[in-house]
Backbone as JSON, one array per atom type, in Angstrom:
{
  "sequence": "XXXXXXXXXXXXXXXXXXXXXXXXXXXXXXXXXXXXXXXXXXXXXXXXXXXXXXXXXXXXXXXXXXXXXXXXXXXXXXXXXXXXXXXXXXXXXXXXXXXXXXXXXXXXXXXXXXXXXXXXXXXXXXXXXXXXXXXXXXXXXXXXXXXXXXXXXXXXXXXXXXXXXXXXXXXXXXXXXXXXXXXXXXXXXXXXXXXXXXXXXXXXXXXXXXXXXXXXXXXXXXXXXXXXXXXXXX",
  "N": [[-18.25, -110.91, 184.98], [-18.56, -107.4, 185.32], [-19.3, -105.1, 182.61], [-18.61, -102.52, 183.41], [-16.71, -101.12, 186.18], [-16.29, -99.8, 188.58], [-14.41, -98.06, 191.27], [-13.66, -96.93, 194.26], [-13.44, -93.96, 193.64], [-12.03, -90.67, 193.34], [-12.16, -87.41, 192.39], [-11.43, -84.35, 192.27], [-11.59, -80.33, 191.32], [-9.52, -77.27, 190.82], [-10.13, -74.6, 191.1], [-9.08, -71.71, 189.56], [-9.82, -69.22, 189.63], [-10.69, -68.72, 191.55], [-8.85, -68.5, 193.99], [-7.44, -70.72, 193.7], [-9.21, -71.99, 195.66], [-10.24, -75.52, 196.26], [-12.29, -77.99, 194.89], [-14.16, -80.58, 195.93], [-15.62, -82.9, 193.77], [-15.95, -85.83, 193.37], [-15.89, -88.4, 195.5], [-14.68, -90.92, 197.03], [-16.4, -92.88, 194.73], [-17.77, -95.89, 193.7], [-19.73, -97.99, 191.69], [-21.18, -100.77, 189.61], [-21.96, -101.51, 186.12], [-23.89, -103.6, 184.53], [-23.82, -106.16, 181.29], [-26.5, -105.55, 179.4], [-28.14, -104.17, 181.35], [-29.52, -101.33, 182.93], [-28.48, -98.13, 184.36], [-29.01, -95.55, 186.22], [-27.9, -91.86, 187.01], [-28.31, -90.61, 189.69], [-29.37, -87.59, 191.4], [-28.48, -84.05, 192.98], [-28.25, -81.13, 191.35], [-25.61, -80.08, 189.86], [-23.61, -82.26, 191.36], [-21.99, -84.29, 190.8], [-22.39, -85.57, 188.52], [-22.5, -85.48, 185.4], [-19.94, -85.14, 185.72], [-18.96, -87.57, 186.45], [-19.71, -89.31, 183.92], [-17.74, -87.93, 182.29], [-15.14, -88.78, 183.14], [-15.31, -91.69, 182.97], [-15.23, -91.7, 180.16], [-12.59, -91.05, 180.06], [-12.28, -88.2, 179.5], [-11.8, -86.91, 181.55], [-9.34, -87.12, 183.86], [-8.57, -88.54, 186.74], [-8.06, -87.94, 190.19], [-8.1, -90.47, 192.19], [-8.15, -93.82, 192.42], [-9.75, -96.52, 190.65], [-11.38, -97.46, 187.44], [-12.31, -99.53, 185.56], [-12.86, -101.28, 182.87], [-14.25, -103.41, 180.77], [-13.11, -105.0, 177.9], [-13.95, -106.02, 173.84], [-12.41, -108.19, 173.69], [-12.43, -109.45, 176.09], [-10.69, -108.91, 177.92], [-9.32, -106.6, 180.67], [-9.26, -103.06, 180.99], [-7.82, -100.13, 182.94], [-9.06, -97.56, 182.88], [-8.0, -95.48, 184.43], [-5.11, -95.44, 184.35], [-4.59, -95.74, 181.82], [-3.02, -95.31, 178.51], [-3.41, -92.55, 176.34], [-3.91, -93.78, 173.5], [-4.73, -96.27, 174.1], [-7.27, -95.26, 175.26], [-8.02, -94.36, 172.87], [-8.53, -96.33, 171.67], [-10.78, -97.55, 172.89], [-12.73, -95.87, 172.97], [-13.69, -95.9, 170.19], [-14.41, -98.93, 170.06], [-15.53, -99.79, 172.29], [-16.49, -98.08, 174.11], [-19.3, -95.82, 174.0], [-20.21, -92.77, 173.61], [-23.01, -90.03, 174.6], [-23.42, -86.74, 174.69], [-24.7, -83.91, 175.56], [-23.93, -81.8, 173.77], [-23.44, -81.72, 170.49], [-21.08, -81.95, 168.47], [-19.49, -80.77, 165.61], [-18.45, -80.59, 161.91], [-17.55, -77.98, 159.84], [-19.31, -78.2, 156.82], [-19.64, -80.72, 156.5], [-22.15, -83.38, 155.99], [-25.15, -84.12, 157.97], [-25.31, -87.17, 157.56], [-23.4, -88.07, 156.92], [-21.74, -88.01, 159.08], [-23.42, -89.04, 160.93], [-22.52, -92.12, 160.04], [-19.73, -92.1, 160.49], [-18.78, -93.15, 163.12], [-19.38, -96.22, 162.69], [-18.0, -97.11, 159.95], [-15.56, -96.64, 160.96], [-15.16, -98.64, 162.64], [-14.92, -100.38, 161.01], [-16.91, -101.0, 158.99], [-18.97, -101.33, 156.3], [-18.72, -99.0, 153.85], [-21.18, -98.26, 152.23], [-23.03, -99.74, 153.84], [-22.54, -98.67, 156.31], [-23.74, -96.29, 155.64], [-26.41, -96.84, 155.24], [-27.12, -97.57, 157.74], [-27.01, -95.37, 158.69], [-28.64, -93.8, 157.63], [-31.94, -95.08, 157.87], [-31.2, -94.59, 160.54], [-31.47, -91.7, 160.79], [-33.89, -91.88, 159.91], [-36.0, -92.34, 161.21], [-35.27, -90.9, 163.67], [-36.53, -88.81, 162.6], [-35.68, -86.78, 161.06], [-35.38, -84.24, 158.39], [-35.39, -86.08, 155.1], [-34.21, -83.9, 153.07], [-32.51, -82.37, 154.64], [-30.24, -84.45, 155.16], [-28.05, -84.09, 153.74], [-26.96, -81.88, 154.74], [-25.02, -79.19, 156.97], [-25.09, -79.69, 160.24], [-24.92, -77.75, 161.61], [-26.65, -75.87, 161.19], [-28.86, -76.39, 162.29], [-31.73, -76.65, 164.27], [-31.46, -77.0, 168.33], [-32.57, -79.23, 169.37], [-32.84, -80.9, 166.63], [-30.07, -81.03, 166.36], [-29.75, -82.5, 168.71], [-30.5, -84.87, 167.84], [-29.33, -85.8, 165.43], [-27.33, -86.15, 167.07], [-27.46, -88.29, 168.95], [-28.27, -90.35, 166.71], [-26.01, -91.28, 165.68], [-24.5, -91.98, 167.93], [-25.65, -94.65, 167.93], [-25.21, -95.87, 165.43], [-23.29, -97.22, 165.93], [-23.28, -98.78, 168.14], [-21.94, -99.41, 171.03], [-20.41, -101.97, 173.91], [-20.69, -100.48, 176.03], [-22.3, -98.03, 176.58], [-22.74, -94.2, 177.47], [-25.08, -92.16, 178.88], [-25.63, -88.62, 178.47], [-27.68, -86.82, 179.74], [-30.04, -87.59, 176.87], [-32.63, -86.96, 175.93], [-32.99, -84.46, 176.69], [-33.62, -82.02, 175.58], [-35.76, -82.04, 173.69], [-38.97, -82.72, 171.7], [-41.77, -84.92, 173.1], [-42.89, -86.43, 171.5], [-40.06, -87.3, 169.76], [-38.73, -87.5, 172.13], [-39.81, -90.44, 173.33], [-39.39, -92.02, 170.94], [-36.54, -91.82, 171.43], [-35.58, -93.19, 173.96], [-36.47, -95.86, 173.63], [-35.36, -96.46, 171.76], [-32.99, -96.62, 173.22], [-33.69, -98.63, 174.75], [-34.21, -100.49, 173.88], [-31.66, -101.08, 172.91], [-30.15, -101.61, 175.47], [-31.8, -104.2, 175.7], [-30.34, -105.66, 174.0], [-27.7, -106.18, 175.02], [-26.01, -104.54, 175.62], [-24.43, -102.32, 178.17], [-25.52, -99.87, 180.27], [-25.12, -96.65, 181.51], [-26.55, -93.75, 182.53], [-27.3, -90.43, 182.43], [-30.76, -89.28, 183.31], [-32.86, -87.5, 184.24], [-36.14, -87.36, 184.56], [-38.21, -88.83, 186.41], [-39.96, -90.84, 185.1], [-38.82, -91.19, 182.98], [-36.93, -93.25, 183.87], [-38.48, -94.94, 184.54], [-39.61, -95.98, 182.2], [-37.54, -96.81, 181.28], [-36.3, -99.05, 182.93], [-34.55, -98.43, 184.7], [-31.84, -99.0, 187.36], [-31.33, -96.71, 190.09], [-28.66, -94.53, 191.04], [-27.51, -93.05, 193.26], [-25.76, -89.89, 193.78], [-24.03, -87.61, 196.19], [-24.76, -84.37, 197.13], [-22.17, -81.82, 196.03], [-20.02, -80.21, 198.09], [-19.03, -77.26, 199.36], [-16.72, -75.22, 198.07], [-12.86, -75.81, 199.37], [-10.38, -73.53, 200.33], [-7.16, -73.79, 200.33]],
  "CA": [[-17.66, -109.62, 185.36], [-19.24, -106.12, 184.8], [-18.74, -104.32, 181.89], [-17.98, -100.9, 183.9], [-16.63, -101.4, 187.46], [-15.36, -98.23, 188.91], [-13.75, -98.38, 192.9], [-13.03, -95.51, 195.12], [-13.41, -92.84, 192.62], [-11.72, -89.51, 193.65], [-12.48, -86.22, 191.76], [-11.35, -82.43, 192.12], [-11.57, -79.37, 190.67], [-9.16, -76.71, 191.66], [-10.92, -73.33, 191.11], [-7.93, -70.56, 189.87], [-10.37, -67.92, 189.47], [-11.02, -68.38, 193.48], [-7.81, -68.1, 194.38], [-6.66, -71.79, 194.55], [-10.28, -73.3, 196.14], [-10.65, -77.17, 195.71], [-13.88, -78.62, 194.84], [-13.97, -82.21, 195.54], [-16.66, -83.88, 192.98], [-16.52, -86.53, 193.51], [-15.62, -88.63, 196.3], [-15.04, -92.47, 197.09], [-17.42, -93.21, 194.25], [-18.28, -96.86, 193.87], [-20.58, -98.82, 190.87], [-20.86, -101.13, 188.65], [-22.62, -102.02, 185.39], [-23.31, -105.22, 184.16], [-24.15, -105.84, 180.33], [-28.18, -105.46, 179.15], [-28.35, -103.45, 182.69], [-29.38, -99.51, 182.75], [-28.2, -97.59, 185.57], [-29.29, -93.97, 186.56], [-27.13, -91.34, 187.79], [-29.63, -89.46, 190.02], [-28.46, -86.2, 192.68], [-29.17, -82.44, 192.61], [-27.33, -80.06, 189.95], [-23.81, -80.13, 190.45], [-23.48, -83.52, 192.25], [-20.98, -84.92, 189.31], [-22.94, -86.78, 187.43], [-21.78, -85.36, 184.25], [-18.39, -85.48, 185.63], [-18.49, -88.96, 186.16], [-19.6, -89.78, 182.59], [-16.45, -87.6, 181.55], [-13.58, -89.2, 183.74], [-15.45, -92.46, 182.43], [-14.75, -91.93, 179.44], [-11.58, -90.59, 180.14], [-12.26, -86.8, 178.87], [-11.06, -86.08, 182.71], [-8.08, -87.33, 184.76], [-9.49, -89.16, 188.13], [-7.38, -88.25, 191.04], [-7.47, -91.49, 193.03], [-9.43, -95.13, 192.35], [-10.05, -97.22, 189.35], [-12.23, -97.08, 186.25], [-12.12, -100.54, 185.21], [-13.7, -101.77, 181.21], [-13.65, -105.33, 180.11], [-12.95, -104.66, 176.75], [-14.11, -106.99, 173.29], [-11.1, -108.82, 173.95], [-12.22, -110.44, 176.99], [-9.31, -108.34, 178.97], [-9.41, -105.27, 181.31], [-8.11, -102.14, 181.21], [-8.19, -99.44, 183.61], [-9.28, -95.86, 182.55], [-8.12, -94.26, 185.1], [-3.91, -95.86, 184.06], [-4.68, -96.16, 180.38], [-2.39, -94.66, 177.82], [-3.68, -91.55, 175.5], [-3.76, -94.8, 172.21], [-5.59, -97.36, 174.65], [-8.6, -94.66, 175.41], [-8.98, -93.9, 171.2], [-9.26, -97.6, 170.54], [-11.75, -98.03, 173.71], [-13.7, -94.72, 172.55], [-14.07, -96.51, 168.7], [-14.71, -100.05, 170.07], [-15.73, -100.25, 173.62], [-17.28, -96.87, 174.71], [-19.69, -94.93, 173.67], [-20.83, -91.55, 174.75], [-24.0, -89.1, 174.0], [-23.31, -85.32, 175.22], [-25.66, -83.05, 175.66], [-23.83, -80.65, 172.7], [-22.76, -82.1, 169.2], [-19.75, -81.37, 167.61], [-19.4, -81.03, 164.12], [-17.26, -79.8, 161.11], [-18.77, -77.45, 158.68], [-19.21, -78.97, 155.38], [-19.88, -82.29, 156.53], [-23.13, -83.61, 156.37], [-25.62, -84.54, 158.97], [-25.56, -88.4, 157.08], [-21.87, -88.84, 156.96], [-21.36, -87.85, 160.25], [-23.99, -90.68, 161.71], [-21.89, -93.07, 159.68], [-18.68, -91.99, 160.62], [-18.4, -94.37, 163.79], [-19.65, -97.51, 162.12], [-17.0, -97.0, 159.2], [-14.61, -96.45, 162.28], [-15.1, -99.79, 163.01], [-14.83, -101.46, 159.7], [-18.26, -101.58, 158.27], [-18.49, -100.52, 154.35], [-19.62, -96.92, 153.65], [-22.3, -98.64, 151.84], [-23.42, -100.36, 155.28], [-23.06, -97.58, 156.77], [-24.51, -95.28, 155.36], [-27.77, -97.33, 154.99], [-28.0, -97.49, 159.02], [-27.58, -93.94, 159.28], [-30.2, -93.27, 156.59], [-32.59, -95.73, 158.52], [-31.76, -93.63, 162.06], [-31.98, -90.82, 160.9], [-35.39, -91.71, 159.09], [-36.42, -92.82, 162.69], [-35.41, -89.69, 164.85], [-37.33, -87.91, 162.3], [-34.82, -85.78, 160.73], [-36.03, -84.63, 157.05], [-34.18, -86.3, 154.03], [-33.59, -82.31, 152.76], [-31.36, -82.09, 155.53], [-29.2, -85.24, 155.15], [-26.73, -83.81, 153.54], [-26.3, -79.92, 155.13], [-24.31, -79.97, 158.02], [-25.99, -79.69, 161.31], [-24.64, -76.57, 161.85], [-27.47, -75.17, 160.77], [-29.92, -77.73, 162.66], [-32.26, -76.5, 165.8], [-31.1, -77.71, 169.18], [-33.18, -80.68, 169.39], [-32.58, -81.57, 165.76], [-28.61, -81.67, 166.55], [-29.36, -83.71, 169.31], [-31.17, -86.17, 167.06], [-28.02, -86.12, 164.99], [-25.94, -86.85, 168.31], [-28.35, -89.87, 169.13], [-28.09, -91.34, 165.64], [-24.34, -91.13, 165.58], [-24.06, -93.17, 168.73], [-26.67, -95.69, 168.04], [-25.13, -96.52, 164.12], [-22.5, -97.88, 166.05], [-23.47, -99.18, 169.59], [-20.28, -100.16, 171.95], [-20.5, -102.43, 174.93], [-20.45, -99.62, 176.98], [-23.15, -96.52, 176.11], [-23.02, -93.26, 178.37], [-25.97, -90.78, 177.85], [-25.91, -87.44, 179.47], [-29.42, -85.83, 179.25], [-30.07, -87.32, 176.0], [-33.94, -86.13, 175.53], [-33.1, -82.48, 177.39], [-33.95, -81.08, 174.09], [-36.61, -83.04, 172.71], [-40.21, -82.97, 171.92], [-42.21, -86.07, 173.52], [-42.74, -87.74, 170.01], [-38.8, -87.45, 169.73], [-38.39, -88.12, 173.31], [-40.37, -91.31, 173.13], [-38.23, -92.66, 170.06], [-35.0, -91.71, 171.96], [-36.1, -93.99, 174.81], [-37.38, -96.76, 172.97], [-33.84, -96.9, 171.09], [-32.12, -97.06, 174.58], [-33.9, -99.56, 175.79], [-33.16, -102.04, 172.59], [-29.61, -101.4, 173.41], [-30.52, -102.77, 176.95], [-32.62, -105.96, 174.99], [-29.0, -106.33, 172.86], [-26.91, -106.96, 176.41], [-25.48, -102.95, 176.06], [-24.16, -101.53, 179.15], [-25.91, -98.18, 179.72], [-24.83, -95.85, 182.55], [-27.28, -92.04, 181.86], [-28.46, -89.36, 183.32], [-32.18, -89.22, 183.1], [-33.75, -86.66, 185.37], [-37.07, -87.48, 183.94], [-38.7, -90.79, 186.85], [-40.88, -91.67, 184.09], [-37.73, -92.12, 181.73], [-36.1, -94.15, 184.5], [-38.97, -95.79, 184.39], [-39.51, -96.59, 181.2], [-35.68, -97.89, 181.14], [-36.66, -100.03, 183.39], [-33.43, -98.62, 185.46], [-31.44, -99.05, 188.38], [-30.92, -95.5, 190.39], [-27.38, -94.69, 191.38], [-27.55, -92.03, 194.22], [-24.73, -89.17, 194.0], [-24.39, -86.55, 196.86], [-24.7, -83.04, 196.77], [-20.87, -81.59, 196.05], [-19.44, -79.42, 199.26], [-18.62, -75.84, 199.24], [-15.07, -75.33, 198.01], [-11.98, -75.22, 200.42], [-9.25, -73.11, 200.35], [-5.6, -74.41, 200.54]],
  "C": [[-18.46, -108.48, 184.72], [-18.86, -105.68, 183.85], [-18.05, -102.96, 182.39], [-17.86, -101.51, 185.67], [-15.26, -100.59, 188.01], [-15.41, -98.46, 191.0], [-12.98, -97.43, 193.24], [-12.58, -94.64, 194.49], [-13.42, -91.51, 193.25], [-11.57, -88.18, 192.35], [-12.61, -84.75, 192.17], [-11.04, -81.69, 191.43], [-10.49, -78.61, 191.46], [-9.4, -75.17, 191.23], [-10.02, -71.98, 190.81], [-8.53, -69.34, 189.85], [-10.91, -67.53, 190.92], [-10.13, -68.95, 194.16], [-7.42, -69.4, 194.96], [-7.71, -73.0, 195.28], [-10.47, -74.72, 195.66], [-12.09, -77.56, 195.82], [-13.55, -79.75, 194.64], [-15.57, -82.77, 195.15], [-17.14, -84.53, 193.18], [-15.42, -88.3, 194.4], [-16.21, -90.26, 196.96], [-16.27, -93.24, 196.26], [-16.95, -94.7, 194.02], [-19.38, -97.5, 192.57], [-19.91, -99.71, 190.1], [-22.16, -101.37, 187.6], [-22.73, -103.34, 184.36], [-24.27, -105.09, 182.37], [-26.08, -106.5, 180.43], [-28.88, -104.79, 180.79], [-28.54, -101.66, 182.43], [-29.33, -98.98, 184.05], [-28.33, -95.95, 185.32], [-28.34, -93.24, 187.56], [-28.1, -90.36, 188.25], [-28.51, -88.55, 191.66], [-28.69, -85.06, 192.05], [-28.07, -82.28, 191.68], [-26.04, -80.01, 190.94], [-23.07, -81.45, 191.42], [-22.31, -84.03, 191.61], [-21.35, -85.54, 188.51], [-22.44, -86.75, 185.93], [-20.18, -85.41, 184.1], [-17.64, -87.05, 185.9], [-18.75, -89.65, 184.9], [-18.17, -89.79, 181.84], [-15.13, -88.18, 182.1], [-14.01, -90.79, 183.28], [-14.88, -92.94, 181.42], [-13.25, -91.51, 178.73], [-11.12, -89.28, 179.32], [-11.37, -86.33, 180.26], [-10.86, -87.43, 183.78], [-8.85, -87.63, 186.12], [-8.22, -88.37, 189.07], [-6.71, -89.46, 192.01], [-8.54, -92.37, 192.75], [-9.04, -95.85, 190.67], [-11.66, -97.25, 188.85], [-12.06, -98.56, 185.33], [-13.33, -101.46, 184.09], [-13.18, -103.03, 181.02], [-13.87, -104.71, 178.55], [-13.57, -105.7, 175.71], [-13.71, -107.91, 173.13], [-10.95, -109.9, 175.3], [-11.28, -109.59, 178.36], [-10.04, -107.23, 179.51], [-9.01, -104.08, 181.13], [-8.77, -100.64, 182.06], [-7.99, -97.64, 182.85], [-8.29, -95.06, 183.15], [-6.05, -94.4, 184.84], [-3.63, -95.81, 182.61], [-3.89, -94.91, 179.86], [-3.4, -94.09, 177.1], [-4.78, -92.81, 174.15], [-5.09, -95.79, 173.27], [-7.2, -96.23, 175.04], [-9.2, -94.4, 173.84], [-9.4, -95.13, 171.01], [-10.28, -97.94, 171.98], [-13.22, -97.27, 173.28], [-13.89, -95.35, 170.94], [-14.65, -97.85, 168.99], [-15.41, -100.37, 171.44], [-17.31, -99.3, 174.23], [-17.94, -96.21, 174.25], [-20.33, -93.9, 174.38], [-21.71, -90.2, 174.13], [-23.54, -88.26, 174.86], [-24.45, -84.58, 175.02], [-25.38, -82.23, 174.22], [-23.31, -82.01, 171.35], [-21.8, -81.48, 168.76], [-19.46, -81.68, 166.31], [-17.9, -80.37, 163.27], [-17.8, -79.5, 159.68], [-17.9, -77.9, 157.71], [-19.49, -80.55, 155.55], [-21.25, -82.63, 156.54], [-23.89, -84.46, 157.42], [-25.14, -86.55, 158.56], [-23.93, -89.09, 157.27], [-21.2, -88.65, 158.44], [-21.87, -88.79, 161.31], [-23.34, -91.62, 161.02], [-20.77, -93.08, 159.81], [-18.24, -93.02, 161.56], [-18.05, -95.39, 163.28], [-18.49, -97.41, 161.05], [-15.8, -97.07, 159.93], [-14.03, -98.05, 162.49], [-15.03, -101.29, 162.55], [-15.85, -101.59, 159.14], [-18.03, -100.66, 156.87], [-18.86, -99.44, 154.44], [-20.87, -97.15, 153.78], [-23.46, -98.86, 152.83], [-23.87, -99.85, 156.28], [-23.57, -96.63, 157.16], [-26.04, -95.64, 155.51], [-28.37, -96.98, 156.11], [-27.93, -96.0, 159.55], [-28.71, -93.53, 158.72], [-31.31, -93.48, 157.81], [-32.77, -94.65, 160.04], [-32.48, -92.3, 161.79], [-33.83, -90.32, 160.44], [-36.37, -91.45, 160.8], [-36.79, -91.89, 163.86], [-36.51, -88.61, 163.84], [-36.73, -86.74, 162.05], [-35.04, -85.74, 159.04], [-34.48, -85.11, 155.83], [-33.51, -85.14, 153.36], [-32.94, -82.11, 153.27], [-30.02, -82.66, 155.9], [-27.65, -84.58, 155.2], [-26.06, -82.5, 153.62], [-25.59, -80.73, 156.34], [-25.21, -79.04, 159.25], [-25.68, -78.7, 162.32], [-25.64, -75.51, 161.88], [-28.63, -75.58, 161.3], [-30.01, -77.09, 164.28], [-31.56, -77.69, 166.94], [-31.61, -79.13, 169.27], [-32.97, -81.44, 167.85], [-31.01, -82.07, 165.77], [-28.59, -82.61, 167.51], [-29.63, -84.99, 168.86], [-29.72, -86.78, 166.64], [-26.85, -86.92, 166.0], [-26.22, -88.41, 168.6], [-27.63, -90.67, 167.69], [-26.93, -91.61, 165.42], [-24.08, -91.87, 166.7], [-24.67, -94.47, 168.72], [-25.94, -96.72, 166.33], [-23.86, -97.28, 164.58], [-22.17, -98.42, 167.5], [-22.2, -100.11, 170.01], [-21.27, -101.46, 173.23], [-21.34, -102.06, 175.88], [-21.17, -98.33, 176.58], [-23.44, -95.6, 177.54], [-23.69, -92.44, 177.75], [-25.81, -89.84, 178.66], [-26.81, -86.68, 178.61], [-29.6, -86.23, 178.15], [-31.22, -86.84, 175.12], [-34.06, -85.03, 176.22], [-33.75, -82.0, 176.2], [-35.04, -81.34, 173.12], [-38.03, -83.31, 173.03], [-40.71, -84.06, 172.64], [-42.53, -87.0, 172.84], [-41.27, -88.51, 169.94], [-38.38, -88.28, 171.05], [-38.51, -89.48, 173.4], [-39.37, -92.19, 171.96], [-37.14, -92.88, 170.64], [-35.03, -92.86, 172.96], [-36.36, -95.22, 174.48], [-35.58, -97.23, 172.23], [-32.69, -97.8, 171.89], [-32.46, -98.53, 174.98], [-34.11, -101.2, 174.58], [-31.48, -101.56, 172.47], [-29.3, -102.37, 174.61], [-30.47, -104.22, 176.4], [-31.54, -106.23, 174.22], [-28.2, -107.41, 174.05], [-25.6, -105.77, 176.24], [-25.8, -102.47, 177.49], [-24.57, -100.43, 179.34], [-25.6, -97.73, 181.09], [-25.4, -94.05, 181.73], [-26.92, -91.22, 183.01], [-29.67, -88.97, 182.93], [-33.13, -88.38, 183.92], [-34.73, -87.04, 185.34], [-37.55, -88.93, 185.37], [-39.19, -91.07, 185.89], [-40.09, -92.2, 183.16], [-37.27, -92.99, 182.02], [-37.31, -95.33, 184.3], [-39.15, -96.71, 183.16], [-38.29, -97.55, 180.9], [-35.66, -98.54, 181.95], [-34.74, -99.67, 184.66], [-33.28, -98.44, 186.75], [-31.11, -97.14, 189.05], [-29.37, -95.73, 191.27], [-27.09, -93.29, 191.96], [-26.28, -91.16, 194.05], [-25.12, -87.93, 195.15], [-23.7, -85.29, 196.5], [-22.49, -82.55, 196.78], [-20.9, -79.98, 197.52], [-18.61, -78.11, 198.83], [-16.88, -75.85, 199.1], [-14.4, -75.08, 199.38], [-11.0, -74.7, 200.17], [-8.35, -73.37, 201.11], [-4.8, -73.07, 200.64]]
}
């Protein structure tokens, strides 16, 4: 069975600042992903691609279909039915998900914040902490900076931070959206290279990669979305 296996996936917006217009997203969507598999979400700007990461991971409410995770457990459970409690322990154990932005909390440091997952999940501090050290040695983030908080950290250096924070504690299930937008081609190249030993583990990856050469490199499958349709008013 797939790790991700999503069926007749309905998605709208309803627009109150234009008086009520519906934007439908995303419409009878269809995939699946199977584990050590990378799948590309490819379609112009505004297609949903980022909005199917987010109803994935159950940031946003589907309208109609299933969203269906085999969990560590062997069992199923559907996203798109799942209680509030059953999406935190899927998002700590199951799911993981890179964003384009980072979210932090000043005073924390960049180091404890890549180890926060993995601790999440039972590993020692100690343990922890080591494999954030290690990433962050990796993305090329200086040891002077460990311990500021990444508040203070250029765009591409927070995305490093975002990377290493999903990687110190790799799920099943890894969603990237854009995760080298921001990132030199040294960096880029690392970021890529990370992904694709998540693949060589038997990690589920569902991206977005604009980049063919990244798809290529990831050796992935493309997963066509069409253009989204001019709102309608109700």
């Amino acid at each position: 069975m797939p790790i991700l296996q999503i069926k007749n996936l309905h998605k709208k917006f309803t627009l109150h600042a234009q008086n009520g217009a519906v934007l439908n997203v995303l419409n009878g969507i269809n995939l699946q992903v199977k584990a050590g598999e990378i799948a590309a979400l490819c379609g112009p700007s505004g297609a949903g691609k980022s909005s199917l990461l987010k109803a994935i991971y159950g940031t946003y409410r589907i309208d109609d279909g299933d969203i269906k995770i085999k969990t560590t457990k062997q069992k199923t459970i559907n996203i798109a039915k799942a209680e509030p409690r059953q999406i935190m322990n899927l998002r700590r154990d199951v799911i993981g998900y890179v964003s384009q932005f980072l979210r932090v909390i000043p005073r924390i440091g960049a180091l404890d914040i890549v180890a926060e997952p993995a601790i999440m999940q039972g590993m020692s501090p100690d343990q922890a902490h080591s494999i954030a050290l290690d990433l962050l040695d990796q993305l090329r983030i200086p040891q002077k900076l460990h311990n500021l908080s990444p508040l203070t950290f250029s765009g591409g250096e927070q995305q490093r931070v975002n990377i290493a924070r999903a990687m110190a504690a790799p799920r099943p299930l890894m969603l990237f959206d854009e995760p080298t937008a921001s990132l030199d081609p040294q960096n880029r190249q690392t970021v890529l290279e990370l992904i694709a030993q998540l693949r060589d583990q038997g990690t589920a990856i569902l991206g977005i990669f604009h980049d063919p050469a990244d798809r290529n490199f990831l050796q992935a499958r493309d997963i066509h979305l069409s253009a989204v349709k001019e709102p309608e008013h109700v």
